[in-house]
Short mmCIF file of N, CA and C in Angstrom, two decimals:
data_model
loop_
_atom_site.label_atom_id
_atom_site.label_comp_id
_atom_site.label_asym_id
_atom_site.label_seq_id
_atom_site.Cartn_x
_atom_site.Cartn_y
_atom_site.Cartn_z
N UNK P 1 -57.59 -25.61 -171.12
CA UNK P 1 -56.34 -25.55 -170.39
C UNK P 1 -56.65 -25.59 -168.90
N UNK P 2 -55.97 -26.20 -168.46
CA UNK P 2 -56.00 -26.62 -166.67
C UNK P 2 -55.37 -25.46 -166.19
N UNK P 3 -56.34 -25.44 -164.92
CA UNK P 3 -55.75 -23.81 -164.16
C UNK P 3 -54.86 -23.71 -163.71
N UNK P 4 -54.25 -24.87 -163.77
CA UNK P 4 -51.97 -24.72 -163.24
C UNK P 4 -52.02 -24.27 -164.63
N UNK P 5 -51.85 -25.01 -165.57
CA UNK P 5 -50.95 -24.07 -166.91
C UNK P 5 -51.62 -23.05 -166.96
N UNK P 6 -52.68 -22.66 -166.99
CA UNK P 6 -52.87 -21.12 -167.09
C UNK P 6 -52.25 -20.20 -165.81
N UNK P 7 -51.71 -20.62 -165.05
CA UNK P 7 -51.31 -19.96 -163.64
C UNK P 7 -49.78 -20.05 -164.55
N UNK P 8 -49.35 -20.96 -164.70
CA UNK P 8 -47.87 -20.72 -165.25
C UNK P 8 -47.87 -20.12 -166.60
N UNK P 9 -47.94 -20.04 -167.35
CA UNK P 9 -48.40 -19.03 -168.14
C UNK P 9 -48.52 -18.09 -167.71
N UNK P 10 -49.15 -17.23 -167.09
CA UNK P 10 -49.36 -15.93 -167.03
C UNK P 10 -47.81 -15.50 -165.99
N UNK P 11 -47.73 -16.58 -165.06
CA UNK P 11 -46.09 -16.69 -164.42
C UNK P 11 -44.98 -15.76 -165.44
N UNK P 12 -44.77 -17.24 -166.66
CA UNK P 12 -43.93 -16.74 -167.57
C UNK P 12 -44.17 -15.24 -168.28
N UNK P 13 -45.76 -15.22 -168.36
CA UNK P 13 -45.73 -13.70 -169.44
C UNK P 13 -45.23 -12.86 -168.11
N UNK P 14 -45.40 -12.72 -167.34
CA UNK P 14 -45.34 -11.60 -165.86
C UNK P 14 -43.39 -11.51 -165.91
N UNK P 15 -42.70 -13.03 -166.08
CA UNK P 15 -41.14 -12.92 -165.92
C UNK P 15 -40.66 -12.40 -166.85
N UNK P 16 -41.38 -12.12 -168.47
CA UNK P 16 -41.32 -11.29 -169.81
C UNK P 16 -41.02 -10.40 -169.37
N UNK P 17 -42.19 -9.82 -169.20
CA UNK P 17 -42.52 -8.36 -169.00
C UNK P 17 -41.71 -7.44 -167.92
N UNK P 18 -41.04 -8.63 -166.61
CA UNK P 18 -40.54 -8.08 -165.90
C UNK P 18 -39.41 -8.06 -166.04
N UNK P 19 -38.68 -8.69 -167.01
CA UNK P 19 -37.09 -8.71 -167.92
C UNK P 19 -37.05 -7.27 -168.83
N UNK P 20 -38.20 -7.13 -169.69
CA UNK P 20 -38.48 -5.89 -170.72
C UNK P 20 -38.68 -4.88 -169.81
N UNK P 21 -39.36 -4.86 -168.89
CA UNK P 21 -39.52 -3.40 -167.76
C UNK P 21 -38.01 -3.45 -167.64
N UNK P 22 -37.24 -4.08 -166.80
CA UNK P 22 -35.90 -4.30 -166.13
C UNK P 22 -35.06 -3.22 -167.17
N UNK P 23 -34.96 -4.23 -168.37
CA UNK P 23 -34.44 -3.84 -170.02
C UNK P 23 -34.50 -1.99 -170.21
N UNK P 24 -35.69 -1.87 -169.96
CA UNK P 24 -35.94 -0.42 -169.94
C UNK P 24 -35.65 0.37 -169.15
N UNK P 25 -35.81 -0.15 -167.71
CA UNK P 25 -34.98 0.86 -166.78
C UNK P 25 -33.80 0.62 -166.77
N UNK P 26 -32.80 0.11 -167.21
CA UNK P 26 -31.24 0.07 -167.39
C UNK P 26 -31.31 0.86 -168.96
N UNK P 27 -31.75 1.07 -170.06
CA UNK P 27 -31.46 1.77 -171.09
C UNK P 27 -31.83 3.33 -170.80
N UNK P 28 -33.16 3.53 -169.67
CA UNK P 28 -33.09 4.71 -169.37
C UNK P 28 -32.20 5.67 -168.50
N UNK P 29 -31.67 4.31 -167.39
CA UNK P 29 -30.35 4.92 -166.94
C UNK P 29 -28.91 5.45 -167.35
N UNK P 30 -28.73 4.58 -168.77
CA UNK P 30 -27.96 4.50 -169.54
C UNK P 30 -28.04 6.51 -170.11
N UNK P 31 -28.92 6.29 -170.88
CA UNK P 31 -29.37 7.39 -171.37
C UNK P 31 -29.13 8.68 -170.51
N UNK P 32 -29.87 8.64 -169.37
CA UNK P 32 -30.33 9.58 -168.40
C UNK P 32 -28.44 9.81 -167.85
N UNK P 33 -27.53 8.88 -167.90
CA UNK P 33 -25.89 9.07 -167.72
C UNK P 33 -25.19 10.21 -168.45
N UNK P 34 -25.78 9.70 -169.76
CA UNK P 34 -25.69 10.36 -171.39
C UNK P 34 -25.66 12.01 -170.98
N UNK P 35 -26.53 11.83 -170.95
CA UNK P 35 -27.54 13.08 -170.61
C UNK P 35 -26.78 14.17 -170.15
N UNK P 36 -26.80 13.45 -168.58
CA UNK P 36 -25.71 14.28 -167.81
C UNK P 36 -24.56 15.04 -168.37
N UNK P 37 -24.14 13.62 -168.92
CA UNK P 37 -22.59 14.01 -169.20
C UNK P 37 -22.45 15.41 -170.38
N UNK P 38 -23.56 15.21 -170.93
CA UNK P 38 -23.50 15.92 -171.94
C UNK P 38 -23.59 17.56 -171.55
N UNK P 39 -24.63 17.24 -170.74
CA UNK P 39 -24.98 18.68 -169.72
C UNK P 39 -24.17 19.63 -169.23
N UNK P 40 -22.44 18.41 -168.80
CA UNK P 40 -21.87 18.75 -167.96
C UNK P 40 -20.84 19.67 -169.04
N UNK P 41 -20.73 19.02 -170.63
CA UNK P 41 -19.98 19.10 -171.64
C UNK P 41 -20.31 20.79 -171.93
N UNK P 42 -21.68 20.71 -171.87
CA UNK P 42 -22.78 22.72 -172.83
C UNK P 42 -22.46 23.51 -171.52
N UNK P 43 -21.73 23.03 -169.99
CA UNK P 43 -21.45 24.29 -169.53
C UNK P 43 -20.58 24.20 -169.73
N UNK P 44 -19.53 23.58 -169.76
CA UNK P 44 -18.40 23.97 -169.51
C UNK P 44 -17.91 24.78 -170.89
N UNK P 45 -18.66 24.56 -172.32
CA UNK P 45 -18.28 25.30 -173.25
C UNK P 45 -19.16 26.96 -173.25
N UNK P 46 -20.14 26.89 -171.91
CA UNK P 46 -20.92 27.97 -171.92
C UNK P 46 -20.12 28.91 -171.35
N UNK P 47 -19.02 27.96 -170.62
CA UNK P 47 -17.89 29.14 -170.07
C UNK P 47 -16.95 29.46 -171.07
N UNK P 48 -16.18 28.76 -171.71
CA UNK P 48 -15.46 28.85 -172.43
C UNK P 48 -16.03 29.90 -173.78
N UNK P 49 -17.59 29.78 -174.35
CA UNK P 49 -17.68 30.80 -174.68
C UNK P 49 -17.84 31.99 -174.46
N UNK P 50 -17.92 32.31 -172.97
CA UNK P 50 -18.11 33.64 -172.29
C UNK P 50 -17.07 34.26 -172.57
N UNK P 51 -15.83 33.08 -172.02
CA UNK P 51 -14.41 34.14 -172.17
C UNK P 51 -14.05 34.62 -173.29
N UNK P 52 -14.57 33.61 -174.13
CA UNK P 52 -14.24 33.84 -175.60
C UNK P 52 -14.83 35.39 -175.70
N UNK P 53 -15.80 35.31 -175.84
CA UNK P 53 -17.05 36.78 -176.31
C UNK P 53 -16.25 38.06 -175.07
N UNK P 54 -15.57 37.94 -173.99
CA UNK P 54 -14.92 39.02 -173.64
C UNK P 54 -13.27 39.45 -174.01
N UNK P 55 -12.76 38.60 -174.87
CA UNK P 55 -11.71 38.93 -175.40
C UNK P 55 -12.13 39.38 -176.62
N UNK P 56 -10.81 40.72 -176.93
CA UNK P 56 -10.84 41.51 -177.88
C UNK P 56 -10.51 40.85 -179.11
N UNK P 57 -10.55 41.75 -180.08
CA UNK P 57 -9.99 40.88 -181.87
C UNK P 57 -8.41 40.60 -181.91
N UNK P 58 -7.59 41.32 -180.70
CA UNK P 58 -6.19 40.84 -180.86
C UNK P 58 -5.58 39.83 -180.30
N UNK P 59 -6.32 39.77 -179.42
CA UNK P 59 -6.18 38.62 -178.23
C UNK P 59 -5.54 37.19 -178.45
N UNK P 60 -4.13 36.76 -177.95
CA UNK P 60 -3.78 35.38 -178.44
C UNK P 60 -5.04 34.19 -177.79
N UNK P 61 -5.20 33.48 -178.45
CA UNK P 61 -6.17 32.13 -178.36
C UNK P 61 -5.12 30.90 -178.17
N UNK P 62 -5.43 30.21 -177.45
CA UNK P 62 -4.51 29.20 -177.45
C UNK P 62 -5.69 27.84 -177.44
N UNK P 63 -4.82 26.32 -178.11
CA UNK P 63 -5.77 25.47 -177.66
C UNK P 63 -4.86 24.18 -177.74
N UNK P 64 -5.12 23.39 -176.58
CA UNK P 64 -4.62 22.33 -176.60
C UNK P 64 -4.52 21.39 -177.70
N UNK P 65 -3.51 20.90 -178.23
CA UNK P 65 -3.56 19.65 -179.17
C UNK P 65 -2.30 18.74 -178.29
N UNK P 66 -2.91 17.75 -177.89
CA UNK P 66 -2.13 16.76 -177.72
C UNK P 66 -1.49 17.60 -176.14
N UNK P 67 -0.09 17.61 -175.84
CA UNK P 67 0.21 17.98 -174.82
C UNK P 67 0.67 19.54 -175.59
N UNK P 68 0.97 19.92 -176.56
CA UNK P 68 1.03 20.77 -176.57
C UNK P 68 0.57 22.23 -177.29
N UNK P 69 0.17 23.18 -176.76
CA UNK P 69 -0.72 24.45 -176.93
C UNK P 69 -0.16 24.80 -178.26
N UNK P 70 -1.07 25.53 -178.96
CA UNK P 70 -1.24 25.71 -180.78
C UNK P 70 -2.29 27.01 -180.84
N UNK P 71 -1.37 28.17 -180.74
CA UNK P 71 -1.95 29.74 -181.61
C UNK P 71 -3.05 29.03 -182.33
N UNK P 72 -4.80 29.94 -182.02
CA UNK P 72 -6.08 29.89 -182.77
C UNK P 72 -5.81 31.22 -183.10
N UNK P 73 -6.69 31.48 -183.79
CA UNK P 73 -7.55 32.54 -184.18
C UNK P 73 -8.68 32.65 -183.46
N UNK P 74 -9.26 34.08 -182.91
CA UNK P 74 -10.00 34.37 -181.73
C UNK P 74 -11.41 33.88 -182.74
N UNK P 75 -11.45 34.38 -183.58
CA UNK P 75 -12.91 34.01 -184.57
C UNK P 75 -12.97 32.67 -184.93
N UNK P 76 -11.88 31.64 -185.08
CA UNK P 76 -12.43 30.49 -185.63
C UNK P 76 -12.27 29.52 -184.04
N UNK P 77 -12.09 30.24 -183.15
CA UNK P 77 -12.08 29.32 -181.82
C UNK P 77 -13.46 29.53 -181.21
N UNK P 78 -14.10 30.96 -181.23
CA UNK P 78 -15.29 31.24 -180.86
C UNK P 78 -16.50 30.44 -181.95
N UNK P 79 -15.93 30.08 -183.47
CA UNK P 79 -17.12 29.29 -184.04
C UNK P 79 -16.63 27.83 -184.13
N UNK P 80 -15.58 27.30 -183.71
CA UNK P 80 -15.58 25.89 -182.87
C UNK P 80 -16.40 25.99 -181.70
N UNK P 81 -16.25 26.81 -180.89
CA UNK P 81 -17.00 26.54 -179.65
C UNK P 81 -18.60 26.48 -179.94
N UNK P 82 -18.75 27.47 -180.77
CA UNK P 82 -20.67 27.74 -181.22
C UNK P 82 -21.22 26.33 -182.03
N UNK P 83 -20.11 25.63 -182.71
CA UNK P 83 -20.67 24.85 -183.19
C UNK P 83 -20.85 23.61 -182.49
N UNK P 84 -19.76 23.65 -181.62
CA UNK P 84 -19.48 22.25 -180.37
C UNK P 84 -21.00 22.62 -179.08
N UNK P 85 -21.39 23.71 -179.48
CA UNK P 85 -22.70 23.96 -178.41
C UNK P 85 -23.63 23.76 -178.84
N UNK P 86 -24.05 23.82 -180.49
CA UNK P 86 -24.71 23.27 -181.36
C UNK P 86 -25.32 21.76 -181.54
N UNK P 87 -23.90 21.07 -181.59
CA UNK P 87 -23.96 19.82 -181.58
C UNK P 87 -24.25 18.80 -180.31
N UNK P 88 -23.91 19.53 -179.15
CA UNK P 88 -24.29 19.09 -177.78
C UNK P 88 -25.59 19.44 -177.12
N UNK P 89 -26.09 20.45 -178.21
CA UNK P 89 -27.58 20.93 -177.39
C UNK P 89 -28.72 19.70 -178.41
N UNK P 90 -28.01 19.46 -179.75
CA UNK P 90 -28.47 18.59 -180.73
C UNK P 90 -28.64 17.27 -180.24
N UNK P 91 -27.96 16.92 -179.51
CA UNK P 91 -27.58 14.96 -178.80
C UNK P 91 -27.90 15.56 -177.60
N UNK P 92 -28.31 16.32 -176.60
CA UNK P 92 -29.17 16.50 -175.25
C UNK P 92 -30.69 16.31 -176.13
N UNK P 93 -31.48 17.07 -176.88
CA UNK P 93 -32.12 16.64 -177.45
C UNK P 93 -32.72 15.63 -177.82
N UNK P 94 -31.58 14.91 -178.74
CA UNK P 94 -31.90 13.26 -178.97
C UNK P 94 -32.15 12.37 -177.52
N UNK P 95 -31.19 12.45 -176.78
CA UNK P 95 -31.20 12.35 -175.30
C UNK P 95 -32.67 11.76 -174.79
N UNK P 96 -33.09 13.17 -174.38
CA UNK P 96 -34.33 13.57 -173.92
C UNK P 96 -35.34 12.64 -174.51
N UNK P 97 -35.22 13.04 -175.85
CA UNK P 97 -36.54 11.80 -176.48
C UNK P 97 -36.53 10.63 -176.36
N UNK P 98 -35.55 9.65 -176.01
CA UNK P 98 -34.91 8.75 -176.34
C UNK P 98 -35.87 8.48 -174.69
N UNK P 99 -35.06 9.16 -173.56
CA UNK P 99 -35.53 9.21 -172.47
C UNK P 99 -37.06 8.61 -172.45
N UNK P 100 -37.49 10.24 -172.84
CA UNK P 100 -39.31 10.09 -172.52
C UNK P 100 -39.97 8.87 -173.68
N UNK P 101 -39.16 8.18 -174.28
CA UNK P 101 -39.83 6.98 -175.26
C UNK P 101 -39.40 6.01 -174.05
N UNK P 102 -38.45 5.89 -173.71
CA UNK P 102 -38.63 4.73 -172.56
C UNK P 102 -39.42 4.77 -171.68
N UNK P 103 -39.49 6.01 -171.00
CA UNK P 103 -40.48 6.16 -169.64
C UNK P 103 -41.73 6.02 -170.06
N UNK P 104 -42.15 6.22 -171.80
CA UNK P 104 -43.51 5.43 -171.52
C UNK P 104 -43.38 4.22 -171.95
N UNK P 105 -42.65 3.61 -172.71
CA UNK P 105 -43.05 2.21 -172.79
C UNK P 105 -42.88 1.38 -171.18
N UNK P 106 -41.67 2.15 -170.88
CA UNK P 106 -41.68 1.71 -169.23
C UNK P 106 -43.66 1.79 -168.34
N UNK P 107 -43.77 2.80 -168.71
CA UNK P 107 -44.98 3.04 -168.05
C UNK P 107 -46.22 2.08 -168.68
N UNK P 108 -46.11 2.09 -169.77
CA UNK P 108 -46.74 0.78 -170.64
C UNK P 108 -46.80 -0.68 -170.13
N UNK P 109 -45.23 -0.82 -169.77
CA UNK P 109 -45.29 -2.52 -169.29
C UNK P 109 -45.98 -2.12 -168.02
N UNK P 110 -45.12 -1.43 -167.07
CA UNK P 110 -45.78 -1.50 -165.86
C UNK P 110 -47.34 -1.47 -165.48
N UNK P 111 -48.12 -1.15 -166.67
CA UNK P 111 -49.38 -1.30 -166.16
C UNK P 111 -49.84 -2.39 -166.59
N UNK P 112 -49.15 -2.99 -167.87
CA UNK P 112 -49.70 -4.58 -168.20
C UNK P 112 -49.39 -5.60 -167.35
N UNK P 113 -47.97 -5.36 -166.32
CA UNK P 113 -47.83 -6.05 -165.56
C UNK P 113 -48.71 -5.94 -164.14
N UNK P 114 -49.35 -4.82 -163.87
CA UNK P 114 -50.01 -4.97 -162.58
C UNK P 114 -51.57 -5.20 -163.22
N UNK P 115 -51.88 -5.21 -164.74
CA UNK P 115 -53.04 -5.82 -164.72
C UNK P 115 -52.91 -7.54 -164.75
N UNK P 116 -51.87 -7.73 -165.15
CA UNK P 116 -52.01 -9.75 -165.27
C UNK P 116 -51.59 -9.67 -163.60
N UNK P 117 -50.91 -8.87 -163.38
CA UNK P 117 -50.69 -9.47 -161.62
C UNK P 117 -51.97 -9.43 -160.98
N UNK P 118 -53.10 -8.71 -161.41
CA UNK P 118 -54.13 -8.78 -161.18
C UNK P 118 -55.45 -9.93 -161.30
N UNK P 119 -55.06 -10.39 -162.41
CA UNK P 119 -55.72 -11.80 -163.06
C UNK P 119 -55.04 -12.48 -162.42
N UNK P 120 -53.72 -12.66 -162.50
CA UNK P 120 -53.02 -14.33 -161.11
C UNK P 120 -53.44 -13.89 -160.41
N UNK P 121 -53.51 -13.20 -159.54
CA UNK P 121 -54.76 -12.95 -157.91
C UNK P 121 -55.68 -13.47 -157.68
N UNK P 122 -56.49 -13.16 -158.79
CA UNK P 122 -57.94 -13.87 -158.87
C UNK P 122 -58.05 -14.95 -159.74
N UNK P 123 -57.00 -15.47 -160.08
CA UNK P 123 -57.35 -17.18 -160.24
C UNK P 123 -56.34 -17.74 -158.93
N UNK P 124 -55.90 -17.60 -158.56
CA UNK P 124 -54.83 -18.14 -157.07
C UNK P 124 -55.98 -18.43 -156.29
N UNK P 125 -56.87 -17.23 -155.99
CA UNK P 125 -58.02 -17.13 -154.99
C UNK P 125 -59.08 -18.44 -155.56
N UNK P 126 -59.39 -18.11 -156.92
CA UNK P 126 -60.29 -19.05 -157.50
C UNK P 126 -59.78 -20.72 -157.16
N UNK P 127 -58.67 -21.18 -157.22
CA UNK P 127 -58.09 -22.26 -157.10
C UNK P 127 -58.56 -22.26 -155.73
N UNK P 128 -57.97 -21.28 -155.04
CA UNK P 128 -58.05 -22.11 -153.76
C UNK P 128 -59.40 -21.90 -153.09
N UNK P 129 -60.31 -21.40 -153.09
CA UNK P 129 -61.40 -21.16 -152.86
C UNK P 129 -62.42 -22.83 -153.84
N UNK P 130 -62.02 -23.19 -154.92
CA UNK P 130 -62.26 -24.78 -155.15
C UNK P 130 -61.44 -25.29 -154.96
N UNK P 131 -60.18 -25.46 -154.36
CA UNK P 131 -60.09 -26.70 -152.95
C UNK P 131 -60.67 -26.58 -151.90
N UNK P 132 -61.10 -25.99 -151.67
CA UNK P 132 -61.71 -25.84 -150.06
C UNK P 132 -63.31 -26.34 -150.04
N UNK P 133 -63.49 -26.48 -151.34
CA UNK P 133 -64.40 -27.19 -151.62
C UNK P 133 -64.52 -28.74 -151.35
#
């Protein structure tokens, strides 16, 4: 193979790799959004269970349906909430992994890409170092 197609070649694998890096940092942002949001979801029920846990056993509970408010029960509103903290600490979790599997394959391409960016260097040089010949 002639040292242009091997120069384009390694071109194309480098525009791969730099589409799949790309690919990965937009799914980790994606994620890392997720994340947040979810974050933002386990306090706000971390409050909601506080108040819960300082009201007494007689205490009216109220909860939104639709536009309008609907009598709970203080015990089955406090184990909606435990279980809705359950399930949000469960998908922060998934989250997270999901996360740190991108950041290394992210970290993966990025070093395959600065080793071939490394090889086009030194055949660019090689080329032109035999023209100058």
């Amino acid at each position: 193979m002639s040292a242009l197609k091997e120069i384009q070649a390694i071109e194309r694998h480098m525009q791969e790799l730099g589409d799949k890096f790309q690919a990965h940092q937009k799914e980790m942002s994606k994620h890392g959004r997720a994340r947040e949001q979810l974050e933002t979801q386990r306090q706000e029920n971390v409050m909601v269970k506080e108040e819960l846990d300082r009201l007494e056993g007689d205490s009216n509970v109220f909860k939104m349906v639709g536009p309008v408010l609907v009598k709970q029960d203080l015990e089955e509103a406090r184990m909606t909430v435990d279980k809705r903290l359950e399930y949000i600490n469960k998908e922060i979790e998934r989250y997270e992994k999901q996360l740190s599997d991108s950041q290394a394959e992210s970290n993966k391409l990025r070093d395959e890409i600065q080793k071939i960016q490394g090889t086009y260097k030194q055949m660019q040089m090689a080329i032109m170092q035999h023209q100058q010949r």
